[in-house]
Amino acid sequence: MPDNKKELMMYRMAGAKEKLDSSKLLLNNRNYKDSIGRSYYAMFSAVRAILALDGVDYSKHAGVIAYFQKEYVKTGKFDKLYSKYLSQAFQIRNQADYEDFYIVSQKDATEQFEKADEFVKVVEAYLESERQDSSRGM
């Protein structure tokens, strides 16, 4: 893990926003399965932005998700709702990518996009509050 934790966090958050934008474009073009994937990866990248500040990373998605749940949800830094969003998005993305004949509706893709949008905004607000606290010496 590089020493430039803040830069890595910012890079990963920029990636999360880009993936969210891609999800919206795919959704608008009726590419629902791919939109679901980008929505998940937007959330996943946002979580990895948090982990960057902790100097932590994992080679598997399950490790990233478990760390977020243990260190950020169970401690009350994030509402349990966001753990649910992330876990469900991971499962749906896996089904959309790997299961034959898995159908994704416009409603499903829209719902995932909206959850991802909310998730990324909540993570961004959290990171901003952490930045402000650290600049105040807290």
GROMACS .gro file of C-alpha atoms in nm:
model
  138
    1MET     CA    1   0.000   0.000   0.000
    2PRO     CA    2   0.152   0.334  -0.102
    3ASP     CA    3   0.224   0.609   0.150
    4ASN     CA    4   0.006   0.855  -0.042
    5LYS     CA    5  -0.319   0.742   0.123
    6LYS     CA    6  -0.505   1.065   0.054
    7GLU     CA    7  -0.417   1.062  -0.317
    8LEU     CA    8  -0.518   0.697  -0.346
    9MET     CA    9  -0.848   0.772  -0.170
   10MET     CA   10  -0.917   1.059  -0.410
   11TYR     CA   11  -0.825   0.845  -0.711
   12ARG     CA   12  -1.058   0.566  -0.598
   13MET     CA   13  -1.344   0.808  -0.532
   14ALA     CA   14  -1.298   0.956  -0.878
   15GLY     CA   15  -1.319   0.601  -1.012
   16ALA     CA   16  -1.636   0.540  -0.814
   17LYS     CA   17  -1.798   0.848  -0.966
   18GLU     CA   18  -1.687   0.750  -1.314
   19LYS     CA   19  -1.837   0.403  -1.271
   20LEU     CA   20  -2.160   0.562  -1.148
   21ASP     CA   21  -2.170   0.781  -1.459
   22SER     CA   22  -2.111   0.472  -1.674
   23SER     CA   23  -2.393   0.292  -1.496
   24LYS     CA   24  -2.631   0.576  -1.579
   25LEU     CA   25  -2.525   0.579  -1.945
   26LEU     CA   26  -2.571   0.203  -1.971
   27LEU     CA   27  -2.909   0.226  -1.796
   28ASN     CA   28  -3.023   0.497  -2.037
   29ASN     CA   29  -2.916   0.278  -2.330
   30ARG     CA   30  -3.103  -0.027  -2.197
   31ASN     CA   31  -2.786  -0.221  -2.116
   32TYR     CA   32  -2.926  -0.331  -1.783
   33LYS     CA   33  -2.685  -0.613  -1.694
   34ASP     CA   34  -2.382  -0.394  -1.755
   35SER     CA   35  -2.545  -0.106  -1.568
   36ILE     CA   36  -2.587  -0.335  -1.266
   37GLY     CA   37  -2.218  -0.420  -1.281
   38ARG     CA   38  -2.108  -0.058  -1.295
   39SER     CA   39  -2.342   0.029  -1.004
   40TYR     CA   40  -2.180  -0.240  -0.792
   41TYR     CA   41  -1.829  -0.134  -0.888
   42ALA     CA   42  -1.912   0.228  -0.802
   43MET     CA   43  -1.997   0.116  -0.448
   44PHE     CA   44  -1.699  -0.117  -0.431
   45SER     CA   45  -1.460   0.158  -0.544
   46ALA     CA   46  -1.607   0.398  -0.288
   47VAL     CA   47  -1.544   0.143  -0.011
   48ARG     CA   48  -1.189   0.093  -0.136
   49ALA     CA   49  -1.143   0.471  -0.110
   50ILE     CA   50  -1.222   0.443   0.261
   51LEU     CA   51  -0.985   0.150   0.297
   52ALA     CA   52  -0.709   0.353   0.130
   53LEU     CA   53  -0.711   0.592   0.425
   54ASP     CA   54  -0.675   0.296   0.661
   55GLY     CA   55  -0.383   0.162   0.457
   56VAL     CA   56  -0.578  -0.160   0.400
   57ASP     CA   57  -0.670  -0.354   0.088
   58TYR     CA   58  -0.778  -0.706  -0.002
   59SER     CA   59  -0.735  -0.918  -0.312
   60LYS     CA   60  -1.095  -1.043  -0.295
   61HIS     CA   61  -1.420  -0.851  -0.299
   62ALA     CA   62  -1.545  -1.046   0.004
   63GLY     CA   63  -1.248  -0.921   0.206
   64VAL     CA   64  -1.320  -0.558   0.120
   65ILE     CA   65  -1.687  -0.600   0.204
   66ALA     CA   66  -1.616  -0.782   0.532
   67TYR     CA   67  -1.369  -0.513   0.642
   68PHE     CA   68  -1.620  -0.238   0.565
   69GLN     CA   69  -1.889  -0.420   0.762
   70LYS     CA   70  -1.663  -0.487   1.061
   71GLU     CA   71  -1.484  -0.152   1.083
   72TYR     CA   72  -1.749   0.088   0.955
   73VAL     CA   73  -2.096  -0.061   0.987
   74LYS     CA   74  -2.067  -0.248   1.317
   75THR     CA   75  -1.895   0.055   1.472
   76GLY     CA   76  -2.182   0.280   1.363
   77LYS     CA   77  -1.983   0.498   1.124
   78PHE     CA   78  -2.223   0.386   0.849
   79ASP     CA   79  -2.584   0.275   0.879
   80LYS     CA   80  -2.654  -0.097   0.836
   81LEU     CA   81  -2.855  -0.006   0.527
   82TYR     CA   82  -2.531   0.057   0.336
   83SER     CA   83  -2.396  -0.285   0.427
   84LYS     CA   84  -2.715  -0.430   0.284
   85TYR     CA   85  -2.686  -0.221  -0.034
   86LEU     CA   86  -2.329  -0.337  -0.090
   87SER     CA   87  -2.394  -0.705  -0.016
   88GLN     CA   88  -2.702  -0.715  -0.238
   89ALA     CA   89  -2.524  -0.534  -0.520
   90PHE     CA   90  -2.239  -0.786  -0.500
   91GLN     CA   91  -2.482  -1.078  -0.526
   92ILE     CA   92  -2.684  -0.924  -0.808
   93ARG     CA   93  -2.371  -0.832  -1.003
   94ASN     CA   94  -2.243  -1.191  -0.970
   95GLN     CA   95  -2.575  -1.327  -1.094
   96ALA     CA   96  -2.589  -1.083  -1.384
   97ASP     CA   97  -2.232  -1.160  -1.487
   98TYR     CA   98  -2.216  -1.535  -1.435
   99GLU     CA   99  -2.559  -1.696  -1.439
  100ASP     CA  100  -2.696  -1.809  -1.772
  101PHE     CA  101  -3.034  -1.665  -1.863
  102TYR     CA  102  -3.033  -1.418  -1.572
  103ILE     CA  103  -3.275  -1.141  -1.669
  104VAL     CA  104  -3.225  -0.786  -1.547
  105SER     CA  105  -3.519  -0.553  -1.583
  106GLN     CA  106  -3.510  -0.177  -1.621
  107LYS     CA  107  -3.661  -0.156  -1.273
  108ASP     CA  108  -3.382  -0.372  -1.126
  109ALA     CA  109  -3.108  -0.170  -1.295
  110THR     CA  110  -3.268   0.161  -1.197
  111GLU     CA  111  -3.298   0.050  -0.835
  112GLN     CA  112  -2.933  -0.056  -0.826
  113PHE     CA  113  -2.822   0.272  -0.983
  114GLU     CA  114  -3.020   0.474  -0.727
  115LYS     CA  115  -2.871   0.275  -0.437
  116ALA     CA  116  -2.521   0.315  -0.580
  117ASP     CA  117  -2.574   0.689  -0.625
  118GLU     CA  118  -2.686   0.723  -0.262
  119PHE     CA  119  -2.402   0.500  -0.141
  120VAL     CA  120  -2.132   0.697  -0.323
  121LYS     CA  121  -2.271   1.027  -0.193
  122VAL     CA  122  -2.276   0.897   0.165
  123VAL     CA  123  -1.917   0.774   0.138
  124GLU     CA  124  -1.811   1.105  -0.014
  125ALA     CA  125  -1.975   1.297   0.273
  126TYR     CA  126  -1.807   1.068   0.525
  127LEU     CA  127  -1.465   1.120   0.366
  128GLU     CA  128  -1.519   1.495   0.357
  129SER     CA  129  -1.611   1.501   0.727
  130GLU     CA  130  -1.300   1.292   0.806
  131ARG     CA  131  -1.086   1.535   0.607
  132GLN     CA  132  -1.232   1.831   0.795
  133ASP     CA  133  -1.182   1.660   1.131
  134SER     CA  134  -0.819   1.579   1.052
  135SER     CA  135  -0.752   1.937   0.935
  136ARG     CA  136  -0.886   2.061   1.270
  137GLY     CA  137  -0.656   1.825   1.454
  138MET     CA  138  -0.932   1.598   1.581
   0.00000   0.00000   0.00000
